[in-house]
Every structure is written in C-alpha cells, then in structure tokens.
Coordinates of C-alpha atoms in Angstrom, one line a residue:
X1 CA 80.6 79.2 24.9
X2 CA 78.5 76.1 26.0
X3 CA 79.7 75.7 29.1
X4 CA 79.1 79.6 29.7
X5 CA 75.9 78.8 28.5
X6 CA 74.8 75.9 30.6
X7 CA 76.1 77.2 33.6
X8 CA 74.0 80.5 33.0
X9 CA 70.8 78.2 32.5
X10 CA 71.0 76.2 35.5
X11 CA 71.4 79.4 38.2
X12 CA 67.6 79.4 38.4
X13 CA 67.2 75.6 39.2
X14 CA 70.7 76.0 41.8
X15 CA 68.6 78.9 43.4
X16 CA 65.2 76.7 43.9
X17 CA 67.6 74.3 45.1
X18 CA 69.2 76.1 47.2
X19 CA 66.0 77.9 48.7
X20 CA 64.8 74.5 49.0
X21 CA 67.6 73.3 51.2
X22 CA 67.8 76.4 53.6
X23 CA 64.1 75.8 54.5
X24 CA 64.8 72.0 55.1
X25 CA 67.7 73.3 57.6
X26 CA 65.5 76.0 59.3
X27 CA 63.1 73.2 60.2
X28 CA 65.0 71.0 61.8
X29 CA 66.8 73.5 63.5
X30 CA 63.3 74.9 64.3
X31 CA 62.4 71.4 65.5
X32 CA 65.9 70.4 67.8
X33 CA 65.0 74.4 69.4
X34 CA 61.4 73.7 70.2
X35 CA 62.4 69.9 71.5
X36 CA 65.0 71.9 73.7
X37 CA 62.7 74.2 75.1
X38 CA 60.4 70.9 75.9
X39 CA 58.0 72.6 73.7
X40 CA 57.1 69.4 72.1
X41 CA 57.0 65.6 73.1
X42 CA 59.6 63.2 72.3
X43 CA 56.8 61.6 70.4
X44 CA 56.0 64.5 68.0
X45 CA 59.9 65.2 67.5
X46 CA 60.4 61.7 66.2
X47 CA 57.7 62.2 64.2
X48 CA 58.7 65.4 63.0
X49 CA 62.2 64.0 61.8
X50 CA 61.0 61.1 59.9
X51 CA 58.8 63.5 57.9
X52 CA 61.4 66.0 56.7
X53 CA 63.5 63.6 56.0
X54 CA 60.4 61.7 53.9
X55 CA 60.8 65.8 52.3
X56 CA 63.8 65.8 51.4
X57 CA 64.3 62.8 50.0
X58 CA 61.3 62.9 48.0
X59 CA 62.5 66.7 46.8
X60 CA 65.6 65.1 46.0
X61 CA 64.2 62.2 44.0
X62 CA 61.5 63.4 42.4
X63 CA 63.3 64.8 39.2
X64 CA 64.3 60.9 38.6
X65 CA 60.9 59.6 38.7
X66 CA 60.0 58.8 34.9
X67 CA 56.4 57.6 35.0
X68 CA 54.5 56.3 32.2
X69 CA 50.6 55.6 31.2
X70 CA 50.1 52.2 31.2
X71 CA 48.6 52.8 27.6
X72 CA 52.5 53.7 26.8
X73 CA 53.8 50.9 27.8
X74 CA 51.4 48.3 26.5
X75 CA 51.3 49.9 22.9
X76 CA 54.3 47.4 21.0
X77 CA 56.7 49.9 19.3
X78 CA 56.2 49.6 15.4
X79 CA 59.7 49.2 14.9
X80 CA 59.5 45.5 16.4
X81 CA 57.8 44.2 13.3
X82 CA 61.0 45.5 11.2
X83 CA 63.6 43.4 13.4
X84 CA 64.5 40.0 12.1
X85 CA 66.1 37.4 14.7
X86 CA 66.2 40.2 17.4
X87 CA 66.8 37.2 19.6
X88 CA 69.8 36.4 18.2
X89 CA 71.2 39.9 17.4
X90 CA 71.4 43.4 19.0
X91 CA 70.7 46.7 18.1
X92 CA 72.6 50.0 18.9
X93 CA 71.2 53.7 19.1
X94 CA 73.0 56.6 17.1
X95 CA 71.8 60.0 18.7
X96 CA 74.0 63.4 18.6
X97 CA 75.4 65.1 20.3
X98 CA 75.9 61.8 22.3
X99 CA 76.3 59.5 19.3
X100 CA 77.6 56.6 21.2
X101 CA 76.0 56.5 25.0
X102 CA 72.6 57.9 24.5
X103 CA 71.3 58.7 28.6
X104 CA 70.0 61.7 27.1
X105 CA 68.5 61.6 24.3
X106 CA 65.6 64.0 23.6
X107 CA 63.2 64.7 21.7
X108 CA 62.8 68.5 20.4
X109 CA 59.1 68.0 19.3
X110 CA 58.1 67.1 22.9
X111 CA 55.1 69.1 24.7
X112 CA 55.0 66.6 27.7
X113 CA 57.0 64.1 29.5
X114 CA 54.5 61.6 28.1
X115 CA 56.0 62.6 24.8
X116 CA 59.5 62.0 25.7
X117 CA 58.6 59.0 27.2
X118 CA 56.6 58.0 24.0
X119 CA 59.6 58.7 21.8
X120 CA 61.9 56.9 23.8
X121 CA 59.6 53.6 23.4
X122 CA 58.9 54.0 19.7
X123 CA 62.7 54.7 18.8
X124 CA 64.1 51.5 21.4
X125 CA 66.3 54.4 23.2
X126 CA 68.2 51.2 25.5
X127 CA 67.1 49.9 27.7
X128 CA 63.0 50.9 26.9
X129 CA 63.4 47.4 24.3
X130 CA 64.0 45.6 26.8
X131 CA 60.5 45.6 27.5
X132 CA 60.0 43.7 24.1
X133 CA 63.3 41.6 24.6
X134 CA 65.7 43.5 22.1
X135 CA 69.6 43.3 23.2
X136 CA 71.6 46.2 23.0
X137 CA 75.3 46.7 22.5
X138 CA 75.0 49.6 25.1
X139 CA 75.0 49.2 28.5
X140 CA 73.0 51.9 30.4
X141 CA 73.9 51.3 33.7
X142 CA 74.8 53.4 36.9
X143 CA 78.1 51.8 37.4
X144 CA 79.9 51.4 34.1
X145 CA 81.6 48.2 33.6
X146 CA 85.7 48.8 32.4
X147 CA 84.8 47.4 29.2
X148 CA 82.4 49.5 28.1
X149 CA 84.1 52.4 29.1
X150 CA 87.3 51.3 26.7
X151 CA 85.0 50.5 24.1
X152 CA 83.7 54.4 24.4
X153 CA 86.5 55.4 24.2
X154 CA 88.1 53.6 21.4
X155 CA 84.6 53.7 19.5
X156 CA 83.8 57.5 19.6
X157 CA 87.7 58.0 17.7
X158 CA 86.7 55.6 15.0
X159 CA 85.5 56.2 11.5
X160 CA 81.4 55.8 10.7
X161 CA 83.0 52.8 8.4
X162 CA 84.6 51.3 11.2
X163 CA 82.3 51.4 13.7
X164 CA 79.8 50.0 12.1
X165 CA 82.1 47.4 11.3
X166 CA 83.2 47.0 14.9
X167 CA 79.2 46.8 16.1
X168 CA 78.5 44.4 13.6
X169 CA 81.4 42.0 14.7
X170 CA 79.7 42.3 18.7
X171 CA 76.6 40.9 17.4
X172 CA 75.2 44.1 16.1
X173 CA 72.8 43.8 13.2
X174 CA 70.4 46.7 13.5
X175 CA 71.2 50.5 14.2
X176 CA 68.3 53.0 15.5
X177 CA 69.7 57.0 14.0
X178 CA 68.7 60.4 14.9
X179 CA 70.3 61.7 12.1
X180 CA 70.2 60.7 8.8
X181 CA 73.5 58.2 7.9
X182 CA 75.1 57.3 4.7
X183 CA 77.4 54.4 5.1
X184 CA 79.0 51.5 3.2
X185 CA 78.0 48.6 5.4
X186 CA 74.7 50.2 6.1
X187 CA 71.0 49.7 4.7
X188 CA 67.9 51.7 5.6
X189 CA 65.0 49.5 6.7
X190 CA 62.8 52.5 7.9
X191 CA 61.9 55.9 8.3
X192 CA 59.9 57.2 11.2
X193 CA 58.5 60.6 10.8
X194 CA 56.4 61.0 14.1
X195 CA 59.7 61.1 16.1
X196 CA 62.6 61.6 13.4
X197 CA 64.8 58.6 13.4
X198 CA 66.0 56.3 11.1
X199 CA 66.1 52.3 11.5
X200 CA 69.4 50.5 9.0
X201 CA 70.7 46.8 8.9
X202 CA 74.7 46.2 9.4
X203 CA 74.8 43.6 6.7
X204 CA 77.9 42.2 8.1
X205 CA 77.2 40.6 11.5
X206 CA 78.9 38.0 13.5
X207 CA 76.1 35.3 14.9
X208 CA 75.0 35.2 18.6
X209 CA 77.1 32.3 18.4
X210 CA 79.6 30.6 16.4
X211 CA 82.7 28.3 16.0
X212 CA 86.0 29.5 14.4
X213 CA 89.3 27.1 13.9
X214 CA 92.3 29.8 14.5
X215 CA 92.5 31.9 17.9
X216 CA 95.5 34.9 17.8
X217 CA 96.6 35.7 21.4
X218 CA 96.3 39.7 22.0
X219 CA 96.8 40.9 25.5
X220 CA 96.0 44.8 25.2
X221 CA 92.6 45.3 25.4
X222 CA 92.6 48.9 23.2
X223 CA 94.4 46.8 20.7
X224 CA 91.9 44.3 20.7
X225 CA 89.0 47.0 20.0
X226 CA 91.1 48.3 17.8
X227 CA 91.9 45.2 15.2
X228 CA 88.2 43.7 15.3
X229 CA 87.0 47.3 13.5
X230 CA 90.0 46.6 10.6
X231 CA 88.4 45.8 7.5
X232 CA 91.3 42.7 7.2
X233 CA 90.0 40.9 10.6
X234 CA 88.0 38.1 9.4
X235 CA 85.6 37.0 12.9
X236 CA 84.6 34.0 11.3
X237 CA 88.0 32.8 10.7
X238 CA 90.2 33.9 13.8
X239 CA 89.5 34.8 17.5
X240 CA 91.2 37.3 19.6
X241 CA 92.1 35.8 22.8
X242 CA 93.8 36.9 25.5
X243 CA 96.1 34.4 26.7
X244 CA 98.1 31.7 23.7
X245 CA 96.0 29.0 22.8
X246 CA 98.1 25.9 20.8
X247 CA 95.2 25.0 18.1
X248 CA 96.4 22.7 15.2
X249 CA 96.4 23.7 11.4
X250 CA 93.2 22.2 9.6
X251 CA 93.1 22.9 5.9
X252 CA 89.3 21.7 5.5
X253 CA 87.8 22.7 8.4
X254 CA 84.3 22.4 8.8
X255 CA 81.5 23.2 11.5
X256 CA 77.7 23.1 12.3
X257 CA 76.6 25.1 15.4
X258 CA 73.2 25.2 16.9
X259 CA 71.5 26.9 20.1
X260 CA 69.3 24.5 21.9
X261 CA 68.3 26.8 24.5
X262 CA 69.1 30.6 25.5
X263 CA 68.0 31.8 28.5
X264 CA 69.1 34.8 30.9
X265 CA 71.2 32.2 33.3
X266 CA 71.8 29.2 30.7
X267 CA 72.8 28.6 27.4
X268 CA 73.0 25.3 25.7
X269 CA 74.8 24.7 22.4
X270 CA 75.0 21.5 20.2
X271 CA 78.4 21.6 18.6
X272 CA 80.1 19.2 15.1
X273 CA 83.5 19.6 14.4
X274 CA 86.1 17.9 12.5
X275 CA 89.1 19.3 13.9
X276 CA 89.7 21.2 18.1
X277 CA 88.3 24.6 17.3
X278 CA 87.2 27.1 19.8
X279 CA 83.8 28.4 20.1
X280 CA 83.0 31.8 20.7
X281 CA 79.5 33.3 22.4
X282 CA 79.1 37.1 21.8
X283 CA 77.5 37.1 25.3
X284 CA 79.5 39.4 27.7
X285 CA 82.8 38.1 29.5
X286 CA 81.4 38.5 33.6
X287 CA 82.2 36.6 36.5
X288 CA 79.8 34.1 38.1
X289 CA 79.8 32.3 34.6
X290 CA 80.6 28.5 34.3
X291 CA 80.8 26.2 31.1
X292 CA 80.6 22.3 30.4
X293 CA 81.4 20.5 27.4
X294 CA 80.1 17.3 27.3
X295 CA 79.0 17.2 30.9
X296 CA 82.7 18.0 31.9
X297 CA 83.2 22.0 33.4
X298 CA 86.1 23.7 30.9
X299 CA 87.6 27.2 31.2
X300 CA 85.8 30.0 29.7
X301 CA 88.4 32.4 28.4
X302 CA 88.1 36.1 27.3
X303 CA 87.4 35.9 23.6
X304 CA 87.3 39.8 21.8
X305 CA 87.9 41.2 24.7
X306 CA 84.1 41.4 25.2
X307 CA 82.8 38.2 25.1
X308 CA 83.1 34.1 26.0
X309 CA 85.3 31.5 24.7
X310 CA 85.6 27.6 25.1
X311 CA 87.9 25.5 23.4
X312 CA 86.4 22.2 21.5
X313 CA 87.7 18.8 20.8
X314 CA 86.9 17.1 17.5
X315 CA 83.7 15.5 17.4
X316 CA 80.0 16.0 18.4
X317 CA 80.5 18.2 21.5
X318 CA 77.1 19.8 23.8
X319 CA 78.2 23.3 25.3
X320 CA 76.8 24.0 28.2
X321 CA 77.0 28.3 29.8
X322 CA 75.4 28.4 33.3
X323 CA 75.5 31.1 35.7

C-alpha cells in the first residue's frame, strides 16, 4: 500500500542520513580523543567544535532552504491582473491529494527546483501571494493555530457545495484548483496551461467587513463551522457569537459601512445605523487586539468563531481595531 510504498522509498535517504550522522559522531569522538591525548591545543579543539557543529546544522537544514532567482521573484504572477478587490477578499488553494492545506503541493512537470518554485509563484500556492499582498483563508504556519485546525477538520468532511459556501462566508471570493471543479456557487475566471491549474470566483462572498442587525449566541465551536456552510444561514442577516448578546427587533433596519483605513496593525471604519447592530470584521479573532467606538475602547467578541465582533449604538459611529 502507500505507506508500504513510502517507507520503501525513503530507506535510501534514512541510509545517507544515517551514514551522514555516524561520520559526524566519529569526529567528534576523533576530536575529544586527540584533545585527550593533548594532541591538539585547546585552541584548535574549540575550533574544531564550532565547525562540526556549523556541519551539522547546515546538513540538517539544507533540505529547507528554498532559494529563488531574483528574476522569479520580481516577475508579477499573471493571475494578479484576474483578481478584483484582492484587498478586500481572500483566496484559497484547492490541490489533491491535500485539497485543503496545501504545504506540499507539486508540480509533476518540474525539471528544477526553479520550476517548482516558478509554479508555486504563478499559481499563489499561500503564502508566495503574499508577496503581491493577496490574503488567504489558509494559514501556513509552523505552529497551527486551534482554529484552523477545527476548521480542517470540519472542512475536509464537507460537501464541494458546502465548502465553497463556507470559504465564501470567511471572506473568500477567489479559489486557485489543481483539478478541474464543477460547482454551483463557482465560476471559472481562468485557465493556466503552463502549470495546470484553474482560477474560479465564489459568487457569494461576505465583505471584508460589514454590519448585521441580529447576533444568535452558539457556544460549540464545530457547531459554529458547521451552520455558516448551511445553505439557510444568511451572514448578512445574523451573526454567530459566542456569548448572548440582547439586540432589539428592528423591522427596517438599515446600514452604510465604509473602511477608512486598513493596515496590518489598524483598522478604521466609519459606521451609520439606525438601530444597535453589531459589526462584524472577517479579520481573525487573536489576542493583542483592541477596539474603540467613537474614541471610547469596547469589547471585541468572537464573531463566527473565526473572526471580530463589536457591538454598535444607533447613530454615526467611527470603529477603531488597533493592535
């Protein structure tokens, strides 16, 4: 089977490795013998240390060293142009046979690392957009957050239908594929034959930011996930929050909502409502995060489960997210 399989594979690399290590340990033991024997000077055994340990950490590390030609990294992927608002909106990567956290995604037509590294840049495999500022819904990092690791989990057992509804309701408008998809919600922009992937639009999308007058209190997280992918969950309408927030009934509500500012460590907002609503900003729910409404600091609460709520008074109102 595949694990058979990859275990087979990898004997040659855990042999090199192995050979690798056994020399490292005959040279130091080679090195403590010979400063025993007062062979060598302190000096040159000090010396001798710091450069096998300079070895074998560079052995170690050198498989993780991904450089690039500067050429690569200058050339602005084509795909940019196709991205509308990618300020406002974020993109996720499809790839198999890790649809949903893509670390490792390859490219089969590749004669060079420069080509892996080229496909990565021309298909936005996260974080390489960064480069160009596009936000992603994935969060390549060494330490996973707990979030992201439920929303893994509760993502890979959804339908295609429901998970691209679920990434359009976190702010997700565009979806890079290396397969070919066919699914309601989804619209091909473009097709890139150079390194096989395929570029669609989630046509339903909730905003970076937005104002909504009803806020349902929800406490499991899994549950949370769960009822923002269900085709009757309405993010416009109603929040999911996780404490009970006492918000009065307005038949004729009505709201204007505008970014002043968005930067990595502030956000302003200029707010108009005609009745307490709660506004929520799909940035993600962290620590070290304050809010002010109108000058005044106000509790941001968990809104979604992955992102930041703060309630509103009536009125003209400027929202202020600082970190």
């Amino acid at each position: 089977d595949f694990a058979v399989a990859l275990s087979i594979k990898d004997v040659p690399a855990l042999l090199v490795s192995l050979e690798r290590q056994s020399a490292l340990l005959f040279g130091v033991g080679l090195v403590f013998f010979l400063r025993q024997r007062k062979k060598i000077q302190a000096t040159l055994f000090q010396a001798l240390l710091v450069a096998l340990a300079f070895i074998d950490l560079y052995a170690a590390h050198r498989p993780y060293q991904f450089l690039a030609r500067q050429d690569l990294l200058v050339k602005r992927p084509e795909a940019l142009a196709l991205l509308q608002g990618q300020d406002f909106y974020r993109l996720f990567y499809f790839s198999m046979p890790l649809p949903l956290h893509p670390l490792a995604a390859l490219f089969s037509g590749a004669k060079s690392p420069a080509d892996q590294i080229r496909f990565a840049l021309e298909t936005l495999r996260p974080n390489t957009g960064r480069l160009w500022g596009v936000s992603y819904i994935q969060d390549i990092d060494a330490i996973s957050r707990r979030s992201y690791s439920l929303f893994l989990d509760v993502a890979s057992g959804l339908s295609k239908r429901d998970l691209i509804r679920l990434l359009g309701r976190m702010n997700g408008k565009y979806l890079v594929s290396l397969t070919e998809l066919q699914v309601e919600g989804l619209t091909l922009v473009a097709y890139n034959r150079h390194h096989p992937s395929w570029l669609y639009r989630i046509e339903e999308v909730a905003p970076r930011a937005y104002v909504v007058p009803q806020a349902h209190y929800e406490a499991e997280p899994k549950q949370t996930i769960i009822e923002l992918a269900t085709q009757e969950f309405d993010p416009t309408q109603v929040v999911l929050l996780d404490e009970p927030v006492d918000l009065p009934e307005t038949r004729d509500f009505f709201a204007t909502l505008r970014i002043l500012s968005y930067k990595n460590q502030q956000v302003s907002l200029l707010a108009v409502l005609n009745a307490p609503a709660v506004l929520v900003l799909t940035d993600a729910f962290a620590p070290g995060w304050k809010a002010y409404v109108n000058g005044s600091e106000k509790r941001i609460q968990r809104a979604n489960y992955f992102f930041r709520a703060v309630l509103l008074p009536a009125g003209r109102s400027r929202i202020c997210f600082r970190y």
